[in-house]
Amino acid sequence: MNRILFASAFLVVSISAAFADGIPSAVPTAVSPVPAAVSPAPKAPAPKLVEPHLHIARSNVARHPRIALTFDACMGQADERILSTLVRERIPATIFVTARWLKRNPAALAVFLQNPDLFELENHGQNHVPAVDTPTLVYGIASAGSPQAVRQEVEGGAAAMVAAGIPAPHWFRGSTAKYDLSAIGAIRAMGYRIAGYSVNGDGGSLLGAVITEKRIASARDGDVVISHVNQPTHAAGEGVAKALVDLKAKGTEFVRLEDVEDTGDDKTTE
């Protein structure tokens, strides 16, 4: 009996040992080192942007200040409140158009072309992207992002203008009117003067009618006013139209950029 019990016990131990040899140990014999945390690549510094100023030659005549009205036609529709006032009052202005705006507003373009004594049409770009040659956001709008893209924005806008029957442009104003210095140099090398401004008339067409009217009315001899002619549903357009009539009544001389000498900073017109 004892022999039988001993043999059985030996058999159980042997089987258990053999089974255990087939199971890998829960604890590794060598622990691999934990890789060190990888530091994120440093972000590229944001480009230094400038918002150039532009002034025109003063009249230096008391009570007859000279100002240049400039309007951006970015996207959207033509603001007939402003356009009809300019035509009715025979007030000259420089209009910066994008290729996108031209496609949507053939009737307004016809008015411009029918009044060459009033309207100077200049280049606001192809797709209304800021003329900055490194990737960044300007007022939430993605910049062109490369020298090649800046060139395409400028050349694409000019090509659309010529295709629409507009004389080849000589001035360029990019979306947001902000640039980096290298883009300014490249655009100037393409033969364009870059249109800054000295009075922001409508805050990107986002201001109310009253404050817009006051801003434009504050223009002084030699100022260049920027406003927008592509937001017919915004209150700012009402203020623009009223300010134009008031300024004319006060004896203001309105000129286009092509009619007078000018001075721009950040090497935009040199």
Tab-separated table of C-alpha atoms in Angstrom:
chain	number	residue	atom	x	y	z
A	1	MET	CA	0.000	0.000	0.000
A	2	ASN	CA	2.805	2.397	0.939
A	3	ARG	CA	4.522	1.619	-2.342
A	4	ILE	CA	1.370	2.518	-4.269
A	5	LEU	CA	0.955	5.847	-2.392
A	6	PHE	CA	4.606	6.770	-2.895
A	7	ALA	CA	4.458	6.004	-6.604
A	8	SER	CA	1.299	8.092	-7.023
A	9	ALA	CA	2.828	11.037	-5.209
A	10	PHE	CA	5.978	10.853	-7.307
A	11	LEU	CA	3.886	10.788	-10.502
A	12	VAL	CA	1.909	13.919	-9.477
A	13	VAL	CA	5.083	15.835	-8.631
A	14	SER	CA	6.719	14.875	-11.927
A	15	ILE	CA	3.685	15.917	-13.990
A	16	SER	CA	3.421	19.235	-12.102
A	17	ALA	CA	7.101	19.981	-12.705
A	18	ALA	CA	6.837	19.155	-16.390
A	19	PHE	CA	3.721	21.417	-16.804
A	20	ALA	CA	5.427	24.249	-14.957
A	21	ASP	CA	8.408	24.137	-17.345
A	22	GLY	CA	6.071	25.029	-20.241
A	23	ILE	CA	4.757	28.263	-18.652
A	24	PRO	CA	6.865	31.407	-18.994
A	25	SER	CA	7.785	33.109	-15.785
A	26	ALA	CA	5.595	36.042	-14.748
A	27	VAL	CA	8.727	38.010	-13.856
A	28	PRO	CA	11.146	38.604	-16.794
A	29	THR	CA	14.733	37.732	-16.217
A	30	ALA	CA	15.782	41.120	-17.675
A	31	VAL	CA	13.660	44.312	-17.629
A	32	SER	CA	13.934	46.514	-20.720
A	33	PRO	CA	14.601	50.155	-19.866
A	34	VAL	CA	11.615	52.550	-20.277
A	35	PRO	CA	12.349	54.962	-23.121
A	36	ALA	CA	12.765	58.579	-22.075
A	37	ALA	CA	9.886	60.932	-22.945
A	38	VAL	CA	10.411	62.669	-26.306
A	39	SER	CA	10.215	66.448	-26.058
A	40	PRO	CA	7.905	68.069	-28.631
A	41	ALA	CA	9.637	69.923	-31.415
A	42	PRO	CA	9.831	73.641	-30.651
A	43	LYS	CA	7.235	75.744	-32.465
A	44	ALA	CA	8.471	78.048	-35.159
A	45	PRO	CA	8.308	81.660	-33.985
A	46	ALA	CA	5.360	83.622	-35.313
A	47	PRO	CA	6.347	85.890	-38.193
A	48	LYS	CA	6.676	89.585	-37.482
A	49	LEU	CA	3.799	91.289	-39.252
A	50	VAL	CA	3.448	94.932	-40.197
A	51	GLU	CA	0.405	96.973	-41.187
A	52	PRO	CA	1.842	99.708	-43.396
A	53	HIS	CA	0.624	103.284	-43.423
A	54	LEU	CA	0.129	105.282	-46.598
A	55	HIS	CA	-0.299	109.029	-47.066
A	56	ILE	CA	-0.767	111.127	-50.173
A	57	ALA	CA	0.522	114.595	-51.001
A	58	ARG	CA	-1.474	117.201	-49.139
A	59	SER	CA	-3.392	119.993	-50.820
A	60	ASN	CA	-2.229	122.484	-48.176
A	61	VAL	CA	-5.339	124.497	-48.952
A	62	ALA	CA	-7.359	125.655	-45.965
A	63	ARG	CA	-10.829	124.087	-45.813
A	64	HIS	CA	-10.081	121.936	-48.855
A	65	PRO	CA	-8.304	118.846	-47.521
A	66	ARG	CA	-7.275	116.161	-49.986
A	67	ILE	CA	-8.013	112.535	-49.155
A	68	ALA	CA	-7.882	109.261	-51.063
A	69	LEU	CA	-10.811	106.903	-50.628
A	70	THR	CA	-9.909	103.237	-51.022
A	71	PHE	CA	-12.389	100.384	-50.865
A	72	ASP	CA	-11.747	96.661	-50.593
A	73	ALA	CA	-14.044	94.330	-52.531
A	74	CYS	CA	-13.095	91.065	-50.840
A	75	MET	CA	-15.946	88.605	-51.353
A	76	GLY	CA	-19.719	88.842	-51.146
A	77	GLN	CA	-21.882	91.298	-53.060
A	78	ALA	CA	-21.509	94.949	-54.036
A	79	ASP	CA	-22.819	97.494	-51.526
A	80	GLU	CA	-25.108	99.630	-53.673
A	81	ARG	CA	-25.459	102.212	-50.898
A	82	ILE	CA	-21.795	103.121	-51.329
A	83	LEU	CA	-21.497	102.506	-55.057
A	84	SER	CA	-24.538	104.607	-55.945
A	85	THR	CA	-23.311	107.450	-53.711
A	86	LEU	CA	-19.919	107.494	-55.393
A	87	VAL	CA	-21.515	107.625	-58.848
A	88	ARG	CA	-24.258	110.124	-57.973
A	89	GLU	CA	-21.899	112.505	-56.177
A	90	ARG	CA	-19.095	111.965	-58.731
A	91	ILE	CA	-16.620	111.045	-56.026
A	92	PRO	CA	-13.465	109.278	-57.283
A	93	ALA	CA	-12.100	106.257	-55.427
A	94	THR	CA	-9.627	103.388	-55.729
A	95	ILE	CA	-11.264	99.957	-55.548
A	96	PHE	CA	-9.236	96.846	-54.646
A	97	VAL	CA	-10.935	93.768	-56.109
A	98	THR	CA	-10.321	90.049	-55.664
A	99	ALA	CA	-10.803	87.452	-58.383
A	100	ARG	CA	-13.533	85.903	-56.240
A	101	TRP	CA	-15.474	89.180	-56.016
A	102	LEU	CA	-15.210	89.828	-59.744
A	103	LYS	CA	-16.864	86.498	-60.541
A	104	ARG	CA	-19.888	87.308	-58.380
A	105	ASN	CA	-20.426	90.950	-59.311
A	106	PRO	CA	-20.486	91.523	-63.074
A	107	ALA	CA	-23.058	94.336	-62.779
A	108	ALA	CA	-20.938	96.314	-60.326
A	109	LEU	CA	-17.857	95.728	-62.476
A	110	ALA	CA	-19.752	97.185	-65.428
A	111	VAL	CA	-20.466	100.339	-63.392
A	112	PHE	CA	-16.781	100.672	-62.562
A	113	LEU	CA	-15.736	100.252	-66.173
A	114	GLN	CA	-18.371	102.716	-67.368
A	115	ASN	CA	-16.942	105.402	-65.087
A	116	PRO	CA	-13.168	105.406	-65.699
A	117	ASP	CA	-12.953	109.027	-64.550
A	118	LEU	CA	-14.142	107.945	-61.095
A	119	PHE	CA	-12.783	104.492	-60.430
A	120	GLU	CA	-9.259	103.147	-60.344
A	121	LEU	CA	-9.346	99.349	-60.032
A	122	GLU	CA	-6.433	97.642	-58.294
A	123	ASN	CA	-5.395	94.179	-57.107
A	124	HIS	CA	-6.720	92.654	-53.855
A	125	GLY	CA	-5.550	89.140	-54.676
A	126	GLN	CA	-6.922	85.917	-56.067
A	127	ASN	CA	-8.490	84.217	-53.054
A	128	HIS	CA	-8.277	86.872	-50.326
A	129	VAL	CA	-5.513	85.248	-48.285
A	130	PRO	CA	-3.008	87.341	-46.292
A	131	ALA	CA	0.227	87.995	-48.176
A	132	VAL	CA	2.464	86.418	-45.538
A	133	ASP	CA	4.999	83.869	-46.738
A	134	THR	CA	5.121	81.690	-43.622
A	135	PRO	CA	2.186	79.744	-42.142
A	136	THR	CA	0.183	81.723	-39.573
A	137	LEU	CA	-3.289	83.047	-38.869
A	138	VAL	CA	-4.210	86.697	-39.296
A	139	TYR	CA	-7.564	87.557	-37.730
A	140	GLY	CA	-8.335	83.852	-38.026
A	141	ILE	CA	-7.520	83.734	-41.760
A	142	ALA	CA	-4.780	81.328	-42.869
A	143	SER	CA	-1.901	83.115	-44.576
A	144	ALA	CA	-0.565	82.243	-48.017
A	145	GLY	CA	2.168	80.391	-46.151
A	146	SER	CA	5.015	80.329	-48.693
A	147	PRO	CA	6.742	82.654	-51.166
A	148	GLN	CA	5.203	80.674	-54.032
A	149	ALA	CA	1.703	81.045	-52.582
A	150	VAL	CA	2.167	84.795	-52.103
A	151	ARG	CA	3.177	85.104	-55.744
A	152	GLN	CA	0.149	83.073	-56.826
A	153	GLU	CA	-2.173	85.276	-54.763
A	154	VAL	CA	-0.808	88.411	-56.427
A	155	GLU	CA	-0.492	87.068	-59.969
A	156	GLY	CA	-3.813	85.230	-59.831
A	157	GLY	CA	-5.613	88.405	-58.811
A	158	ALA	CA	-3.985	90.404	-61.594
A	159	ALA	CA	-4.766	87.757	-64.207
A	160	ALA	CA	-8.442	87.740	-63.236
A	161	MET	CA	-8.586	91.515	-63.543
A	162	VAL	CA	-7.081	91.566	-67.024
A	163	ALA	CA	-9.392	88.732	-68.092
A	164	ALA	CA	-12.351	90.842	-66.930
A	165	GLY	CA	-11.307	93.757	-69.124
A	166	ILE	CA	-9.598	95.804	-66.401
A	167	PRO	CA	-6.257	97.485	-67.150
A	168	ALA	CA	-3.254	95.755	-65.583
A	169	PRO	CA	-3.013	96.817	-61.919
A	170	HIS	CA	-0.114	98.719	-60.365
A	171	TRP	CA	-1.119	98.576	-56.711
A	172	PHE	CA	-1.633	95.567	-54.454
A	173	ARG	CA	-3.353	95.332	-51.090
A	174	GLY	CA	-3.436	91.933	-49.434
A	175	SER	CA	-6.189	90.478	-47.296
A	176	THR	CA	-6.109	91.979	-43.749
A	177	ALA	CA	-3.577	94.602	-45.002
A	178	LYS	CA	-0.877	92.820	-42.956
A	179	TYR	CA	2.380	91.443	-44.355
A	180	ASP	CA	5.755	90.143	-43.316
A	181	LEU	CA	8.748	92.091	-44.569
A	182	SER	CA	9.988	89.368	-46.904
A	183	ALA	CA	6.601	89.251	-48.642
A	184	ILE	CA	6.668	93.028	-49.014
A	185	GLY	CA	10.047	92.759	-50.723
A	186	ALA	CA	8.803	90.036	-53.060
A	187	ILE	CA	5.655	91.947	-54.036
A	188	ARG	CA	7.637	95.108	-54.680
A	189	ALA	CA	10.027	93.075	-56.851
A	190	MET	CA	7.007	92.035	-58.910
A	191	GLY	CA	6.475	95.698	-59.750
A	192	TYR	CA	3.644	96.568	-57.362
A	193	ARG	CA	3.256	99.394	-54.903
A	194	ILE	CA	1.618	98.162	-51.709
A	195	ALA	CA	-1.373	100.132	-50.471
A	196	GLY	CA	-1.426	100.817	-46.789
A	197	TYR	CA	-3.760	103.392	-45.272
A	198	SER	CA	-3.926	106.009	-42.530
A	199	VAL	CA	-7.623	105.946	-41.517
A	200	ASN	CA	-9.529	102.704	-40.888
A	201	GLY	CA	-13.014	103.810	-41.844
A	202	ASP	CA	-15.234	100.858	-41.047
A	203	GLY	CA	-13.189	98.382	-39.009
A	204	GLY	CA	-13.410	95.699	-41.654
A	205	SER	CA	-17.082	96.639	-42.236
A	206	LEU	CA	-17.858	95.441	-38.702
A	207	LEU	CA	-18.521	98.824	-37.089
A	208	GLY	CA	-21.876	100.501	-36.714
A	209	ALA	CA	-23.076	103.300	-38.965
A	210	VAL	CA	-22.481	106.130	-36.502
A	211	ILE	CA	-18.915	105.231	-35.542
A	212	THR	CA	-18.052	104.537	-39.200
A	213	GLU	CA	-19.316	107.975	-40.201
A	214	LYS	CA	-17.258	109.606	-37.435
A	215	ARG	CA	-14.093	107.736	-38.377
A	216	ILE	CA	-14.257	108.719	-42.033
A	217	ALA	CA	-15.215	112.292	-41.137
A	218	SER	CA	-12.014	112.469	-39.066
A	219	ALA	CA	-9.845	112.166	-42.205
A	220	ARG	CA	-7.396	115.026	-42.636
A	221	ASP	CA	-5.400	116.483	-45.488
A	222	GLY	CA	-3.208	113.717	-46.963
A	223	ASP	CA	-5.043	110.763	-45.421
A	224	VAL	CA	-5.814	107.469	-47.153
A	225	VAL	CA	-9.097	105.937	-45.956
A	226	ILE	CA	-9.799	102.205	-46.125
A	227	SER	CA	-13.374	100.880	-46.101
A	228	HIS	CA	-15.276	98.017	-47.711
A	229	VAL	CA	-17.746	97.909	-50.575
A	230	ASN	CA	-18.706	94.233	-50.343
A	231	GLN	CA	-20.995	93.972	-47.312
A	232	PRO	CA	-24.417	95.347	-48.253
A	233	THR	CA	-26.099	93.905	-45.159
A	234	HIS	CA	-23.718	95.557	-42.672
A	235	ALA	CA	-24.592	98.817	-40.956
A	236	ALA	CA	-21.145	100.229	-41.723
A	237	GLY	CA	-22.106	100.864	-45.348
A	238	GLU	CA	-24.746	103.358	-44.291
A	239	GLY	CA	-22.154	105.293	-42.325
A	240	VAL	CA	-19.718	105.261	-45.245
A	241	ALA	CA	-22.297	106.704	-47.640
A	242	LYS	CA	-23.307	109.480	-45.256
A	243	ALA	CA	-19.700	110.422	-44.483
A	244	LEU	CA	-18.905	110.788	-48.178
A	245	VAL	CA	-21.742	113.237	-48.719
A	246	ASP	CA	-20.781	115.225	-45.634
A	247	LEU	CA	-17.114	115.443	-46.599
A	248	LYS	CA	-17.965	116.608	-50.091
A	249	ALA	CA	-20.241	119.309	-48.677
A	250	LYS	CA	-17.327	120.563	-46.564
A	251	GLY	CA	-15.109	121.030	-49.624
A	252	THR	CA	-12.999	117.888	-49.446
A	253	GLU	CA	-10.970	117.036	-52.544
A	254	PHE	CA	-11.193	113.323	-53.345
A	255	VAL	CA	-8.434	111.685	-55.394
A	256	ARG	CA	-7.445	108.240	-56.574
A	257	LEU	CA	-4.068	106.759	-55.727
A	258	GLU	CA	-2.927	107.033	-59.340
A	259	ASP	CA	-3.592	110.789	-59.344
A	260	VAL	CA	-1.165	111.944	-56.641
A	261	GLU	CA	2.214	111.323	-55.105
A	262	ASP	CA	2.292	109.104	-52.057
A	263	THR	CA	4.492	107.948	-49.193
A	264	GLY	CA	4.267	104.504	-47.616
A	265	ASP	CA	6.254	103.087	-44.741
A	266	ASP	CA	7.909	99.644	-44.431
A	267	LYS	CA	9.340	100.106	-47.950
A	268	THR	CA	5.916	99.561	-49.517
A	269	THR	CA	6.244	102.351	-52.091
A	270	GLU	CA	9.962	103.058	-52.343
